Coordinates of N, CA and C in Angstrom, one line a residue:
P1 N 119.0 166.5 42.9 CA 119.1 165.6 44.1 C 118.5 164.2 43.8
E2 N 119.0 163.3 44.5 CA 118.5 161.9 44.3 C 117.1 161.8 45.0
A3 N 116.3 161.1 44.3 CA 115.0 160.8 44.9 C 115.1 159.9 46.1
S4 N 114.4 160.3 47.2 CA 114.5 159.5 48.4 C 113.8 158.1 48.2
R5 N 114.5 157.1 48.8 CA 113.9 155.8 48.6 C 113.3 155.3 49.9
T6 N 112.1 154.8 49.8 CA 111.4 154.3 51.0 C 111.4 152.7 51.0
R7 N 112.0 152.2 52.2 CA 112.0 150.7 52.3 C 110.6 150.2 52.7
S8 N 110.2 149.3 52.1 CA 108.9 148.7 52.4 C 109.1 147.5 53.4
T9 N 108.2 147.4 54.4 CA 108.3 146.3 55.3 C 108.0 144.9 54.7
P10 N 108.8 143.9 54.8 CA 108.5 142.6 54.2 C 107.1 142.1 54.7
R11 N 106.4 141.4 53.8 CA 105.1 141.0 54.1 C 105.0 140.0 55.3
W12 N 106.0 139.2 55.5 CA 105.9 138.2 56.5 C 106.1 138.8 57.9
V13 N 106.7 140.0 58.1 CA 107.0 140.5 59.4 C 105.8 140.8 60.3
I14 N 104.8 141.4 59.7 CA 103.6 141.8 60.5 C 102.8 140.6 61.0
P15 N 102.6 139.5 60.2 CA 101.9 138.3 60.7 C 102.8 137.7 61.8
A16 N 104.1 137.7 61.6 CA 105.0 137.1 62.6 C 104.9 137.8 64.0
L17 N 104.9 139.2 63.9 CA 104.8 140.0 65.1 C 103.5 139.7 65.8
A18 N 102.4 139.5 65.0 CA 101.1 139.2 65.6 C 101.1 137.9 66.3
V19 N 101.8 136.9 65.8 CA 101.9 135.6 66.4 C 102.6 135.7 67.7
V20 N 103.8 136.4 67.7 CA 104.6 136.5 68.9 C 103.8 137.2 70.0
A21 N 103.1 138.3 69.6 CA 102.3 139.1 70.6 C 101.2 138.2 71.2
G22 N 100.5 137.5 70.3 CA 99.4 136.6 70.8 C 99.9 135.5 71.7
A23 N 101.1 134.9 71.4 CA 101.7 133.9 72.3 C 102.1 134.5 73.6
S24 N 102.6 135.7 73.6 CA 103.0 136.4 74.9 C 101.7 136.6 75.7
I25 N 100.7 137.1 75.1 CA 99.4 137.4 75.9 C 98.9 136.1 76.5
L26 N 98.9 135.0 75.6 CA 98.4 133.8 76.1 C 99.2 133.2 77.3
S27 N 100.5 133.3 77.2 CA 101.4 132.9 78.3 C 101.1 133.7 79.6
L28 N 101.0 135.0 79.4 CA 100.7 135.8 80.6 C 99.4 135.4 81.2
G29 N 98.4 135.1 80.4 CA 97.1 134.8 80.9 C 97.1 133.5 81.6
L30 N 97.9 132.5 81.1 CA 98.1 131.2 81.8 C 98.8 131.4 83.2
V31 N 99.8 132.2 83.2 CA 100.5 132.5 84.5 C 99.6 133.1 85.5
L32 N 98.8 134.1 85.1 CA 97.9 134.8 86.0 C 96.8 133.8 86.5
A33 N 96.4 132.9 85.6 CA 95.3 132.0 86.0 C 95.8 130.9 87.0
L34 N 97.1 130.5 86.8 CA 97.6 129.4 87.6 C 98.2 130.0 88.9
W35 N 98.9 131.1 88.8 CA 99.5 131.7 90.0 C 99.2 133.2 90.1
P36 N 97.9 133.5 90.3 CA 97.5 134.9 90.4 C 98.1 135.5 91.6
P37 N 98.7 136.7 91.5 CA 99.3 137.4 92.7 C 98.3 137.8 93.7
W38 N 97.1 137.9 93.3 CA 96.1 138.4 94.3 C 95.5 137.2 95.1
R39 N 95.8 136.0 94.7 CA 95.2 134.8 95.4 C 95.8 134.6 96.8
T40 N 95.0 134.4 97.8 CA 95.4 134.1 99.1 C 95.7 132.7 99.3
P41 N 96.9 132.3 99.8 CA 97.2 130.8 100.0 C 96.2 130.2 100.9
P42 N 95.7 129.0 100.6 CA 94.7 128.3 101.4 C 95.3 128.0 102.8
T43 N 94.5 128.1 103.8 CA 94.9 127.8 105.2 C 94.4 126.4 105.6
A44 N 95.2 125.7 106.2 CA 94.8 124.3 106.7 C 93.8 124.5 107.8
S45 N 92.8 123.6 107.7 CA 91.8 123.6 108.8 C 92.3 122.8 110.0
P46 N 92.2 123.4 111.2 CA 92.7 122.7 112.4 C 91.9 121.4 112.7
L47 N 92.5 120.4 113.1 CA 91.8 119.2 113.6 C 91.6 119.3 115.1
R48 N 90.3 119.2 115.4 CA 90.0 119.3 116.9 C 89.6 117.9 117.3
L49 N 90.3 117.4 118.3 CA 90.0 116.1 118.8 C 89.6 116.2 120.3
D50 N 88.4 115.7 120.6 CA 87.9 115.6 121.9 C 88.4 114.4 122.6
T51 N 89.3 114.6 123.6 CA 89.9 113.5 124.3 C 89.2 113.0 125.5
R52 N 88.0 113.5 125.7 CA 87.2 113.0 126.9 C 86.9 111.5 126.7
L53 N 87.1 110.7 127.7 CA 86.9 109.3 127.6 C 85.5 108.9 128.0
G54 N 84.9 109.7 128.8 CA 83.6 109.4 129.4 C 83.6 109.5 130.9
P55 N 82.5 109.5 131.5 CA 82.4 109.8 133.0 C 83.0 108.6 133.8
D56 N 83.0 107.4 133.2 CA 83.4 106.2 134.0 C 84.7 105.7 133.6
L57 N 85.4 106.3 132.7 CA 86.7 105.8 132.1 C 87.9 106.7 132.5
A58 N 89.0 106.1 132.6 CA 90.3 106.9 132.9 C 91.4 106.1 132.2
F59 N 92.4 106.9 131.7 CA 93.5 106.3 131.1 C 94.3 105.4 132.1
D60 N 94.8 104.3 131.7 CA 95.6 103.5 132.6 C 97.0 104.0 132.5
V61 N 97.3 104.8 133.5 CA 98.7 105.5 133.5 C 99.8 104.4 133.6
G62 N 99.5 103.3 134.3 CA 100.5 102.3 134.4 C 100.9 101.7 133.1
A63 N 100.0 101.7 132.1 CA 100.3 101.1 130.8 C 101.3 101.9 130.1
L64 N 101.5 103.2 130.4 CA 102.5 104.1 129.8 C 103.9 103.6 130.0
N65 N 104.1 102.8 131.0 CA 105.4 102.2 131.3 C 105.8 101.2 130.2
Y66 N 104.9 100.7 129.5 CA 105.2 99.6 128.5 C 105.0 100.1 127.1
G67 N 104.7 101.4 126.8 CA 104.5 101.9 125.5 C 103.4 102.8 125.4
P68 N 103.0 103.2 124.2 CA 101.9 104.1 124.0 C 100.6 103.5 124.6
A69 N 99.8 104.4 125.2 CA 98.5 103.9 125.7 C 97.3 104.3 124.8
A70 N 97.7 105.0 123.7 CA 96.6 105.4 122.7 C 97.3 105.5 121.4
I71 N 96.6 105.1 120.3 CA 97.1 105.2 119.0 C 96.0 105.4 118.0
L72 N 96.2 106.2 116.9 CA 95.2 106.4 115.9 C 95.3 105.3 114.8
S73 N 94.2 105.0 114.2 CA 94.1 104.0 113.1 C 94.9 104.6 111.9
P74 N 95.4 103.8 111.0 CA 96.1 104.4 109.9 C 95.3 105.4 109.0
D75 N 94.0 105.2 108.9 CA 93.2 106.1 108.2 C 92.7 107.3 109.0
G76 N 93.1 107.4 110.3 CA 92.8 108.5 111.1 C 91.4 108.7 111.5
T77 N 90.6 107.6 111.5 CA 89.2 107.6 111.8 C 88.9 107.1 113.2
H78 N 89.8 106.3 113.8 CA 89.5 105.6 115.1 C 90.7 105.8 116.0
L79 N 90.4 105.8 117.3 CA 91.4 105.8 118.3 C 91.2 104.6 119.2
A80 N 92.4 103.9 119.4 CA 92.4 102.7 120.3 C 93.2 103.2 121.5
F81 N 92.7 102.9 122.7 CA 93.5 103.3 123.9 C 93.2 102.3 125.0
V82 N 94.1 102.3 126.0 CA 94.0 101.5 127.1 C 93.4 102.3 128.3
A83 N 92.3 101.9 128.8 CA 91.7 102.6 129.9 C 91.0 101.6 130.8
R84 N 90.5 102.1 131.9 CA 89.8 101.3 132.9 C 88.6 102.0 133.4
A85 N 87.5 101.2 133.5 CA 86.3 101.7 134.1 C 86.4 101.5 135.6
Q86 N 85.7 102.2 136.3 CA 85.8 102.2 137.8 C 85.5 100.8 138.3
G87 N 86.4 100.2 139.1 CA 86.3 98.9 139.6 C 86.6 97.8 138.7
E88 N 87.1 98.1 137.5 CA 87.3 97.0 136.5 C 88.8 97.0 136.1
A89 N 89.2 96.0 135.4 CA 90.6 95.9 134.9 C 90.7 96.8 133.7
S90 N 92.0 97.2 133.4 CA 92.2 98.0 132.2 C 92.0 97.1 131.0
R91 N 91.6 97.7 129.8 CA 91.4 96.9 128.6 C 91.5 97.9 127.4
I92 N 91.4 97.4 126.2 CA 91.5 98.3 125.1 C 90.0 98.8 124.7
Y93 N 90.0 100.0 124.5 CA 88.7 100.6 124.0 C 89.0 101.2 122.6
V94 N 88.0 101.2 121.8 CA 88.1 101.8 120.4 C 86.9 102.8 120.3
R95 N 87.3 104.0 119.7 CA 86.3 105.1 119.6 C 86.5 105.8 118.3
P96 N 85.4 105.9 117.5 CA 85.5 106.7 116.3 C 85.7 108.2 116.7
L97 N 86.5 108.9 115.9 CA 86.9 110.2 116.2 C 85.7 111.2 116.1
D98 N 84.7 110.8 115.4 CA 83.5 111.7 115.2 C 82.4 111.4 116.3
R99 N 82.7 110.5 117.2 CA 81.8 110.2 118.3 C 82.5 110.1 119.6
L100 N 81.8 110.3 120.7 CA 82.4 110.2 122.0 C 82.3 108.9 122.7
E101 N 81.4 108.0 122.1 CA 81.3 106.7 122.8 C 82.4 105.7 122.4
A102 N 83.1 105.2 123.5 CA 84.1 104.2 123.3 C 83.6 102.8 123.6
R103 N 84.0 101.9 122.7 CA 83.6 100.5 122.9 C 84.7 99.6 123.4
P104 N 84.5 98.9 124.6 CA 85.5 98.1 125.1 C 85.7 96.8 124.3
L105 N 86.9 96.3 124.1 CA 87.1 95.1 123.4 C 87.2 93.9 124.4
P106 N 86.3 93.0 124.2 CA 86.3 91.9 125.2 C 87.6 91.1 125.2
D107 N 87.9 90.5 126.4 CA 89.1 89.6 126.6 C 90.4 90.3 126.3
T108 N 90.4 91.7 126.5 CA 91.7 92.4 126.4 C 92.2 93.0 127.7
E109 N 91.7 92.4 128.8 CA 92.1 92.8 130.1 C 93.6 92.8 130.3
G110 N 94.1 93.8 131.0 CA 95.6 93.9 131.2 C 96.4 94.3 130.0
A111 N 95.7 94.8 128.9 CA 96.4 95.2 127.7 C 97.3 96.3 127.8
Q112 N 98.4 96.3 127.0 CA 99.4 97.4 126.9 C 99.9 97.5 125.5
S113 N 100.4 98.7 125.2 CA 101.0 98.9 123.9 C 100.1 98.5 122.7
P114 N 98.9 99.0 122.5 CA 98.1 98.7 121.3 C 98.8 99.3 120.1
F115 N 98.7 98.6 119.0 CA 99.3 99.0 117.7 C 98.5 98.5 116.5
F116 N 98.0 99.4 115.7 CA 97.2 99.1 114.5 C 98.1 98.4 113.5
S117 N 97.5 97.5 112.7 CA 98.2 97.0 111.5 C 98.1 98.0 110.5
P118 N 99.0 98.0 109.4 CA 99.0 99.1 108.4 C 97.6 99.2 107.7
D119 N 96.9 98.1 107.5 CA 95.6 98.2 106.9 C 94.5 98.6 107.8
G120 N 94.8 98.7 109.1 CA 93.7 99.0 110.1 C 92.8 97.9 110.5
Q121 N 93.1 96.7 110.0 CA 92.2 95.6 110.2 C 92.5 94.8 111.5
W122 N 93.6 95.1 112.1 CA 94.0 94.4 113.4 C 94.6 95.4 114.4
I123 N 94.5 95.0 115.6 CA 95.2 95.7 116.7 C 96.1 94.7 117.4
A124 N 97.4 94.9 117.4 CA 98.3 94.0 118.1 C 98.5 94.6 119.5
F125 N 98.7 93.8 120.5 CA 98.9 94.3 121.9 C 99.5 93.2 122.7
A126 N 100.0 93.6 123.9 CA 100.5 92.6 124.9 C 99.6 92.6 126.1
T127 N 99.5 91.5 126.7 CA 98.6 91.4 127.9 C 99.0 90.2 128.7
D128 N 98.8 90.2 130.0 CA 99.0 89.1 130.9 C 97.7 88.4 131.3
R129 N 96.7 88.5 130.4 CA 95.4 87.9 130.7 C 95.5 86.4 131.0
D130 N 96.5 85.7 130.5 CA 96.6 84.3 130.7 C 97.7 84.0 131.7
G131 N 98.2 85.0 132.5 CA 99.1 84.7 133.5 C 100.5 85.2 133.2
N132 N 100.8 85.4 131.9 CA 102.1 85.9 131.5 C 102.0 86.9 130.4
V133 N 102.9 87.9 130.2 CA 102.7 88.9 129.2 C 103.1 88.3 127.8
E134 N 102.1 88.1 127.0 CA 102.2 87.6 125.6 C 101.6 88.5 124.6
L135 N 101.9 88.2 123.3 CA 101.4 89.0 122.2 C 100.1 88.5 121.7
Y136 N 99.2 89.4 121.4 CA 97.9 89.0 120.8 C 97.5 90.0 119.7
K137 N 96.5 89.6 118.9 CA 95.9 90.6 118.0 C 94.4 90.4 118.0
V138 N 93.7 91.4 117.7 CA 92.2 91.4 117.7 C 91.7 92.3 116.7
R139 N 90.6 92.1 116.1 CA 89.9 93.0 115.2 C 89.4 94.2 116.0
P140 N 89.4 95.4 115.3 CA 88.9 96.6 116.0 C 87.5 96.5 116.5
D141 N 86.7 95.5 116.0 CA 85.4 95.4 116.5 C 85.3 94.3 117.6
G142 N 86.5 93.8 118.1 CA 86.6 92.9 119.2 C 86.5 91.5 118.9
T143 N 86.4 91.1 117.6 CA 86.3 89.7 117.2 C 87.7 89.1 116.9
E144 N 87.8 87.8 116.7 CA 89.0 87.1 116.3 C 90.2 87.4 117.1
L145 N 90.0 87.3 118.4 CA 91.2 87.4 119.3 C 92.1 86.2 119.1
T146 N 93.4 86.5 118.8 CA 94.4 85.5 118.4 C 95.6 85.7 119.2
R147 N 96.1 84.6 119.8 CA 97.3 84.6 120.6 C 98.5 84.4 119.6
L148 N 99.5 85.2 119.7 CA 100.6 85.1 118.8 C 101.9 84.5 119.4
S149 N 102.1 84.7 120.6 CA 103.3 84.2 121.3 C 102.9 83.3 122.5
N150 N 103.9 82.4 122.9 CA 103.6 81.5 124.0 C 104.9 81.2 124.7
H151 N 105.3 81.9 125.7 CA 106.6 81.7 126.4 C 106.4 82.1 127.8
D152 N 107.2 81.5 128.7 CA 107.1 81.8 130.1 C 107.8 83.1 130.5
R153 N 108.4 83.8 129.6 CA 108.9 85.1 129.9 C 108.1 86.2 129.2
F154 N 108.5 87.5 129.3 CA 107.7 88.6 128.8 C 107.9 88.8 127.3
D155 N 106.8 88.9 126.5 CA 106.8 89.4 125.1 C 106.0 90.6 125.1
C156 N 106.5 91.8 124.7 CA 105.8 93.0 124.8 C 106.2 94.0 123.7
R157 N 105.5 95.1 123.7 CA 105.7 96.3 122.8 C 105.7 95.9 121.3
P158 N 104.6 95.3 120.8 CA 104.6 95.0 119.4 C 104.5 96.2 118.5
R159 N 105.2 96.1 117.4 CA 105.2 97.1 116.3 C 105.1 96.4 115.0
W160 N 104.0 96.8 114.3 CA 103.7 96.1 113.0 C 104.7 96.7 111.9
S161 N 105.1 95.8 111.0 CA 105.9 96.3 109.8 C 105.0 97.0 108.8
R162 N 105.5 97.8 108.0 CA 104.7 98.6 107.0 C 104.0 97.7 106.0
D163 N 104.5 96.5 105.7 CA 103.8 95.6 104.8 C 102.8 94.7 105.5
G164 N 102.8 94.8 106.8 CA 101.8 94.0 107.6 C 102.2 92.6 107.8
E165 N 103.4 92.2 107.3 CA 103.8 90.8 107.4 C 104.4 90.4 108.7
W166 N 105.1 91.3 109.4 CA 105.9 91.0 110.6 C 105.5 91.9 111.7
I167 N 105.8 91.4 112.9 CA 105.6 92.2 114.1 C 106.9 92.2 114.9
L168 N 107.4 93.4 115.1 CA 108.6 93.5 115.9 C 108.2 93.7 117.4
F169 N 109.0 93.0 118.3 CA 108.6 93.1 119.7 C 109.9 92.9 120.6
T170 N 109.7 93.2 121.9 CA 110.8 93.0 122.9 C 110.4 91.8 123.7
S171 N 111.5 91.0 124.0 CA 111.2 89.8 124.9 C 112.5 89.6 125.8
N172 N 112.3 89.1 127.0 CA 113.4 88.7 127.8 C 113.5 87.2 127.9
R173 N 113.0 86.5 126.9 CA 113.0 85.0 126.9 C 114.4 84.4 126.9
T174 N 115.4 85.2 126.5 CA 116.7 84.6 126.5 C 117.5 85.0 127.8
G175 N 116.8 85.7 128.8 CA 117.4 86.2 130.0 C 117.8 87.6 129.9
N176 N 117.7 88.2 128.7 CA 118.0 89.6 128.5 C 117.0 90.2 127.6
H177 N 116.7 91.5 127.7 CA 115.7 92.1 126.8 C 116.4 92.3 125.4
D178 N 115.8 91.5 124.5 CA 116.3 91.6 123.1 C 115.1 91.8 122.1
L179 N 115.4 92.1 120.9 CA 114.4 92.3 119.9 C 114.2 91.1 119.1
F180 N 112.9 90.8 118.8 CA 112.5 89.7 118.0 C 111.5 90.1 116.9
L181 N 111.4 89.2 115.9 CA 110.4 89.3 114.9 C 109.5 88.1 114.9
I182 N 108.2 88.3 114.6 CA 107.3 87.1 114.5 C 106.3 87.5 113.3
R183 N 106.0 86.5 112.6 CA 105.0 86.7 111.5 C 103.6 87.2 112.2
S184 N 102.9 87.9 111.4 CA 101.6 88.4 112.0 C 100.6 87.3 112.3
D185 N 100.9 86.1 111.8 CA 100.0 85.0 112.2 C 100.6 84.1 113.3
G186 N 101.8 84.6 113.9 CA 102.4 83.9 115.0 C 103.4 82.9 114.7
S187 N 103.8 82.8 113.4 CA 104.8 81.8 113.0 C 106.2 82.5 112.8
E188 N 107.2 81.7 112.5 CA 108.5 82.2 112.1 C 109.2 83.2 113.1
L189 N 109.3 82.8 114.3 CA 110.0 83.6 115.3 C 111.4 83.8 115.0
R190 N 111.9 85.0 115.0 CA 113.3 85.3 114.7 C 113.9 86.2 115.8
Q191 N 115.1 85.9 116.3 CA 115.8 86.8 117.2 C 116.7 87.8 116.4
L192 N 116.6 89.1 116.7 CA 117.3 90.1 116.0 C 118.6 90.6 116.7
T193 N 118.5 90.7 118.0 CA 119.7 91.2 118.8 C 120.1 90.2 119.9
T194 N 121.4 90.3 120.2 CA 121.9 89.5 121.3 C 122.8 90.3 122.2
H195 N 122.6 91.6 122.3 CA 123.5 92.4 123.0 C 123.2 92.2 124.5
T196 N 124.3 92.4 125.3 CA 124.2 92.2 126.8 C 123.4 93.4 127.4
A197 N 123.3 94.5 126.7 CA 122.5 95.6 127.2 C 121.1 95.4 126.9
M198 N 120.2 96.2 127.4 CA 118.8 96.1 127.1 C 118.4 96.7 125.7
D199 N 117.8 95.9 124.9 CA 117.4 96.3 123.6 C 115.8 96.4 123.7
D200 N 115.3 97.6 123.5 CA 113.9 97.8 123.9 C 113.4 99.1 123.1
H201 N 112.1 99.2 123.1 CA 111.4 100.4 122.5 C 111.8 100.6 121.0
A202 N 111.8 99.5 120.3 CA 112.3 99.6 118.9 C 111.2 100.1 118.0
A203 N 111.5 100.6 116.8 CA 110.6 101.1 115.8 C 111.1 100.8 114.4
W204 N 110.2 100.6 113.5 CA 110.6 100.4 112.1 C 111.0 101.7 111.4
A205 N 112.0 101.6 110.6 CA 112.5 102.7 109.8 C 111.4 103.1 108.8
P206 N 111.2 104.4 108.4 CA 110.2 104.7 107.4 C 110.2 104.0 106.1
D207 N 111.4 103.5 105.6 CA 111.4 102.8 104.4 C 111.4 101.3 104.6

């Protein structure tokens, strides 16, 4: 009978198998480290906002006819809102979200539609403080009050552009409610619409 022959395993096979096994174990370890099946997905912490204005303040409900009466700063740390103290005219108040004390901004009587600039450094608003509804801006600390428009008709509902360069607003200065643009420094007035219907309550697109 022929002698049985035994095939020997090539020398390179065993090291190669060891490398493959090691790589597989390492890959599995990385997967378990990054996406462990036993890990519980994190839950978002709820944001609790105390909306109490104080014992002597109340929202100016009438201001809601002209736009939002309250708005958050872009960084989410401050709230600007239109309210009135007992026996006083409505005005803009600014309150840090981590405190209950609201600070009135001087010379903003009759304010409506407050709107923060994208960098949070200004608040645009409309007011009839000088006898007609015009556009103004003011620092959140109440300084540098600046008049932006000057016309004998209504200019209202300002909306800041995302780059902070322009303010979109509604005006009936042409006899009809149309949309206009003005630079944030009050220059370069531009009319956007001329429709016979009312063009109002506009907003910038996200892009």
